[in-house]
XYZ file of C-alpha atoms in Angstrom:
318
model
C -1.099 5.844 8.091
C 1.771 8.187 7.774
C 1.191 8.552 4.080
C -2.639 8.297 4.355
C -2.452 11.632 6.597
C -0.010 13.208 4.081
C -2.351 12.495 1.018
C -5.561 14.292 3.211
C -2.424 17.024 4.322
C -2.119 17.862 0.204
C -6.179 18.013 -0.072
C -6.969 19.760 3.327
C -3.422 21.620 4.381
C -3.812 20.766 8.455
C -0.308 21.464 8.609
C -0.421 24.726 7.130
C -3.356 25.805 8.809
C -2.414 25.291 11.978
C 0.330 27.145 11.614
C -0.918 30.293 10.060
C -4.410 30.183 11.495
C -2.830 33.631 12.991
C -2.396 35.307 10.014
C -3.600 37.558 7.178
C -3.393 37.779 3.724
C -1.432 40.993 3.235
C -4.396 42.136 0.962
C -6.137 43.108 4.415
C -3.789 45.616 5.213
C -3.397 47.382 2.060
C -6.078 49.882 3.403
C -4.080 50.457 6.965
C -0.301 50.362 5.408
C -0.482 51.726 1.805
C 3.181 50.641 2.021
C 1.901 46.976 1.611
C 0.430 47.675 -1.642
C 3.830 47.652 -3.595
C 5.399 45.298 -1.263
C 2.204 42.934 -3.001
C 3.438 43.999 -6.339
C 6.680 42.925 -5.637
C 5.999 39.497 -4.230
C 3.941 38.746 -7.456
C 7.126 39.764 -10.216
C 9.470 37.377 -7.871
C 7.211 34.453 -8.519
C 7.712 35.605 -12.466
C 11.257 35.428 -11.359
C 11.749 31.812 -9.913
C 9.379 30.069 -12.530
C 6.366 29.662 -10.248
C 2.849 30.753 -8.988
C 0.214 30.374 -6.497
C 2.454 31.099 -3.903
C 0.653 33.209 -1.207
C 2.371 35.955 1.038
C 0.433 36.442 4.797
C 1.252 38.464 7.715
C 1.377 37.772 11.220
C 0.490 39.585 13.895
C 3.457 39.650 16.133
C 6.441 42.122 16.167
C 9.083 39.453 16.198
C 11.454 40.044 13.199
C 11.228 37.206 11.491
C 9.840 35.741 8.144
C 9.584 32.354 6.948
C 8.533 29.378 4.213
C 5.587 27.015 4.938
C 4.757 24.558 2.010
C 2.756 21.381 1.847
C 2.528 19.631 -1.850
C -0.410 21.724 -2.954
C -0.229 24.901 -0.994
C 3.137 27.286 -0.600
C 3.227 30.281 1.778
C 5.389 32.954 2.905
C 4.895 34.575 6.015
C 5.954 38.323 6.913
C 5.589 39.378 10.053
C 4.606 43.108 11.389
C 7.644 43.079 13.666
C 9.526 42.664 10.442
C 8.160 45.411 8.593
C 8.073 47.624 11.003
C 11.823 47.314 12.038
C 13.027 47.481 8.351
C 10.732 50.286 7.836
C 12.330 52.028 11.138
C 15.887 51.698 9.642
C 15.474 52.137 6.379
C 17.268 55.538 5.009
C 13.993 55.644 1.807
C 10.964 54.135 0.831
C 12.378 52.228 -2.059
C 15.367 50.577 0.310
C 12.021 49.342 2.798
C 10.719 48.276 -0.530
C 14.048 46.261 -1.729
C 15.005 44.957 1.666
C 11.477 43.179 2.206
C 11.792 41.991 -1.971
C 14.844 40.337 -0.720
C 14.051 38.666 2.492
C 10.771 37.436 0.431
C 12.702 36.406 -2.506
C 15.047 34.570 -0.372
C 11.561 32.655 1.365
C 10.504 31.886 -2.163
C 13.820 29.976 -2.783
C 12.547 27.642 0.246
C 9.575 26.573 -1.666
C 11.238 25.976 -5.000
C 13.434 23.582 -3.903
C 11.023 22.367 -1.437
C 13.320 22.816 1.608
C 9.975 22.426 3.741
C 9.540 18.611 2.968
C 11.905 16.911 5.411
C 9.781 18.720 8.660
C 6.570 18.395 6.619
C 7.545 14.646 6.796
C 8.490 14.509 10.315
C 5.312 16.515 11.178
C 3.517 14.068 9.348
C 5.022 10.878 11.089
C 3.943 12.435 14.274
C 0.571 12.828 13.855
C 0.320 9.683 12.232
C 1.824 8.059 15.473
C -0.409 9.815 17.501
C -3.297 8.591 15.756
C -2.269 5.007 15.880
C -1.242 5.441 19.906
C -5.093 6.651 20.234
C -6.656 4.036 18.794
C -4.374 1.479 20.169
C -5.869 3.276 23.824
C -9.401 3.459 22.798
C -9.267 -0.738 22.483
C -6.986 -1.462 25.837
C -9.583 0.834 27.448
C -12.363 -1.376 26.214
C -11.042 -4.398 27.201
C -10.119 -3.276 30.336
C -13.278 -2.548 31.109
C -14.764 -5.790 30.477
C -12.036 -7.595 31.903
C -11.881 -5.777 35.191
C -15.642 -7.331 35.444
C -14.621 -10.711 36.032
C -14.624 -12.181 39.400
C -10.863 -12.836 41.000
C -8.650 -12.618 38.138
C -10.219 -9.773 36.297
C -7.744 -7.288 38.596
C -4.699 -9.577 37.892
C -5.549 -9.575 33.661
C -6.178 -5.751 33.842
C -2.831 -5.093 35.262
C -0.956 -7.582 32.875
C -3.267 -5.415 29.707
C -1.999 -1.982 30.849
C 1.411 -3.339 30.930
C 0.897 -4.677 27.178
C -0.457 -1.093 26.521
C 2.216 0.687 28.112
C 4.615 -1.477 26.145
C 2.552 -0.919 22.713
C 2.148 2.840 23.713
C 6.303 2.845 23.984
C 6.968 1.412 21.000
C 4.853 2.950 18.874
C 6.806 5.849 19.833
C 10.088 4.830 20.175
C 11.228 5.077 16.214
C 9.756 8.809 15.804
C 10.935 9.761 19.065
C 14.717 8.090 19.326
C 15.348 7.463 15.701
C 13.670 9.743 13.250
C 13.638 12.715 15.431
C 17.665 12.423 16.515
C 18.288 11.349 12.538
C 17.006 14.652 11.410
C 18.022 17.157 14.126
C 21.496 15.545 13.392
C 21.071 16.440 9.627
C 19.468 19.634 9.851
C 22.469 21.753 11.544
C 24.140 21.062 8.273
C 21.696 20.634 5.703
C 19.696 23.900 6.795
C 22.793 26.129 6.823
C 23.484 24.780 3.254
C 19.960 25.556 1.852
C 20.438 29.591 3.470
C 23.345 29.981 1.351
C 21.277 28.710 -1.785
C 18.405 30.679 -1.088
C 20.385 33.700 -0.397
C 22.455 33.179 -4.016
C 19.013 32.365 -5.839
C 17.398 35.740 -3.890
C 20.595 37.726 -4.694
C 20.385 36.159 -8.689
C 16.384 37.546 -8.748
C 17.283 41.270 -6.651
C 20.985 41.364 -6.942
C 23.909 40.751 -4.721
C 24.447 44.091 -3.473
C 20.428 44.242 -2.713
C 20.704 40.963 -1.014
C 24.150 41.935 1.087
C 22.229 45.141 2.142
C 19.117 43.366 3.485
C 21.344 40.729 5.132
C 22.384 43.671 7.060
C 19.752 44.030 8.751
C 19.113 40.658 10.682
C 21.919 41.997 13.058
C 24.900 39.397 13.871
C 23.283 35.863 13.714
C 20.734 36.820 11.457
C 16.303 35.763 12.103
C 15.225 32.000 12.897
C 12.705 30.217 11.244
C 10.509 27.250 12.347
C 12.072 24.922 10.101
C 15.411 26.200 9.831
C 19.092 27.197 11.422
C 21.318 29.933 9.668
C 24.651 30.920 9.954
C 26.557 34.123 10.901
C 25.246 36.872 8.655
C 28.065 38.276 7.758
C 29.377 34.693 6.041
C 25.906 34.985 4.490
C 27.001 38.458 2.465
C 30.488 37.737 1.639
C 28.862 34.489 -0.185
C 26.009 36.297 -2.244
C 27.431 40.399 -2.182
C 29.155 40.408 -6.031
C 26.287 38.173 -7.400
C 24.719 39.248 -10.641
C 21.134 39.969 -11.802
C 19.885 37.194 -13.945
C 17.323 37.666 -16.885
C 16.684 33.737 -16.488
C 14.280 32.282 -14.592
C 15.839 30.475 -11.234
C 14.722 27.133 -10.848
C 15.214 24.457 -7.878
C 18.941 22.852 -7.729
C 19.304 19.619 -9.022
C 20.269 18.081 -6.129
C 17.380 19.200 -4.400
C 15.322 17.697 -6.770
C 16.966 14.580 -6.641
C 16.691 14.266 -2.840
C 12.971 15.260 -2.781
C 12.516 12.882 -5.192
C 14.554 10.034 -3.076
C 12.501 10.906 -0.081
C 8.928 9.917 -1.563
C 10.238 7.090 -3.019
C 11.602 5.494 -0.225
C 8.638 6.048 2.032
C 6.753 4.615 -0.686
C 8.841 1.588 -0.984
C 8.432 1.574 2.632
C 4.594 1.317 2.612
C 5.228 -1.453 -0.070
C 7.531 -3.488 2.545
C 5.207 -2.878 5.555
C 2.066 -4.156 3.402
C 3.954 -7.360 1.987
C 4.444 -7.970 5.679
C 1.111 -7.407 7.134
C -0.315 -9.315 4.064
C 1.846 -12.441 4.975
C 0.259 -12.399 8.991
C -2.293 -15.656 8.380
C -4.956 -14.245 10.816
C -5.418 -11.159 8.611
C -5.444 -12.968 5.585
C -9.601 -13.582 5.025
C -10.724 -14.606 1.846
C -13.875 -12.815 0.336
C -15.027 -15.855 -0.695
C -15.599 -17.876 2.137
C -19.317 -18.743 3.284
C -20.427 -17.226 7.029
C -19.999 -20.316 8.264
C -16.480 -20.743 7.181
C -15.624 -17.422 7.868
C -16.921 -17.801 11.655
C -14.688 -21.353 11.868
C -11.558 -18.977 10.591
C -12.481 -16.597 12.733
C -12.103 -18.931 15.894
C -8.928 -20.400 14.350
C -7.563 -16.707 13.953
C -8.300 -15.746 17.586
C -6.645 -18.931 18.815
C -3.439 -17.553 16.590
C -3.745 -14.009 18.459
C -4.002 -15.889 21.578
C -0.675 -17.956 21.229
C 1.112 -15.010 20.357
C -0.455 -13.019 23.270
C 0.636 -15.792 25.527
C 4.254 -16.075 24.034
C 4.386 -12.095 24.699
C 3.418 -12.610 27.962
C 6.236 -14.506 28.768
């Protein structure tokens, strides 16, 4: 289910809509901040710069200083936000620094979506969903046989009761592995992983602007430097002595082959995971039916399956 919602995710982009359903192409504001217009300009010669396109740039409407990376495996976005703009723009000693400041900060964005930093949560946020979607249709069939349970004379309080236990039960587990394993696994790995990926992004940023561009504009996230949703960074100022002497380059910068090696693992093992959770289901007798069986044989299976279901009920019961 996981995967199913990840292949309508790449066709629809749920995730990514829901989290910029708050914000505007920048286009829209070209007419209000003429500023925006270049700042446009420059956002289309970094994709030139790191070897890919149809990348979109937004901004939101809130005066937090921040900016950030959102990327499913059809649609990429950066996100800008006013608060951003308008506190570079404050600081800024001229109109070309504003202008290489914000080509840094979205250079070093772009970096995110080239090597795809974006997939572990877009995994995680994926698992979730697809958890949440089992847990509701797991409730929508207790619920129904609850209420024609509860019906029966004497013992239909007793069965309810023993049903919402087996629900609550169901309803835990079905949680358990997102909630106490995959959660915990990658909260673990992120505090290293995502300081590693800001020192990429800030050498690939400072190899498409220029170190010294790139030290400046670390300059002025202050001390600790902005958050992103999907992200931790390190001290700022480790952040400029890594990048501050790095060189312009006239080739075009491309995802690190590590990254690509690890965003490759990733799909394959939830792929050989899907394989390992079909064999499985496939070997359960009861949901084994042969398409070509008669109705009548099909009815006698049927009774033999729910007398399997019920033995296993029982044995769960105890």
């Amino acid at each position: 289910i996981m995967l199913f919602y990840l292949f309508l995710d790449t066709i629809f982009g749920f995730t990514i809509w829901s989290l910029t359903k708050k914000c505007k192409n920048i286009k829209k504001y070209h007419k209000k901040y003429p500023y925006t217009l270049k700042i446009s300009e420059n956002f289309t010669a970094l994709q030139n710069s790191f070897a890919t396109k149809n990348i979109k740039l937004l901004v939101a409407k809130s005066y937090e200083v921040n900016a950030y990376a959102i990327g499913s495996i059809r649609r990429n976005i950066v996100v800008i936000t006013l608060g951003l703009l308008e506190h570079v723009r404050k600081h800024a000693a001229s109109e070309e620094e504003f202008q290489t400041v914000i080509k840094c900060i979205m250079a070093h964005e772009i970096s995110h979506l080239v090597n795809k930093d974006f997939l572990p949560a877009l995994l995680l946020f994926a698992n979730q969903k697809a958890t949440s979607i089992v847990a509701k249709i797991f409730g929508f069939f207790f619920n129904i046989i609850i209420r024609l349970v509860y019906t029966i004379p004497i013992i239909g309080r007793l069965v309810t009761s023993l049903i919402l236990l087996i629900h609550k039960i169901t309803k835990f587990l079905l949680n358990f592995f997102f909630r106490f394993i995959l959660v915990k696994i990658f909260n673990f790995l992120k505090l290293y992983v995502s300081r590693n990926n800001e020192f990429r992004c800030d050498y690939q940023a400072a190899k498409a602007c220029g170190g010294a561009n790139m030290a400046n504009a670390l300059t002025y996230l202050g001390n600790n430097g902005y958050f992103t949703i999907f992200s931790s960074h390190p001290r700022t100022i480790s952040r400029i002595r890594h990048i501050q002497n790095v060189q312009i380059t006239s080739k075009k910068v491309r995802a690190s082959f590590i990254n690509r090696i690890s965003n490759f693992s990733s799909i394959f093992i939830l792929f050989i995971l899907l394989d390992l959770s079909w064999n499985y289901v496939n070997k359960l007798e009861y949901l084994n039916i042969k398409t070509n069986m008669t109705v009548n044989n099909i009815m006698t299976k049927q009774k033999y399956y729910l007398n399997i279901i019920s033995d296993n009920l029982k044995e769960l019961l105890k």
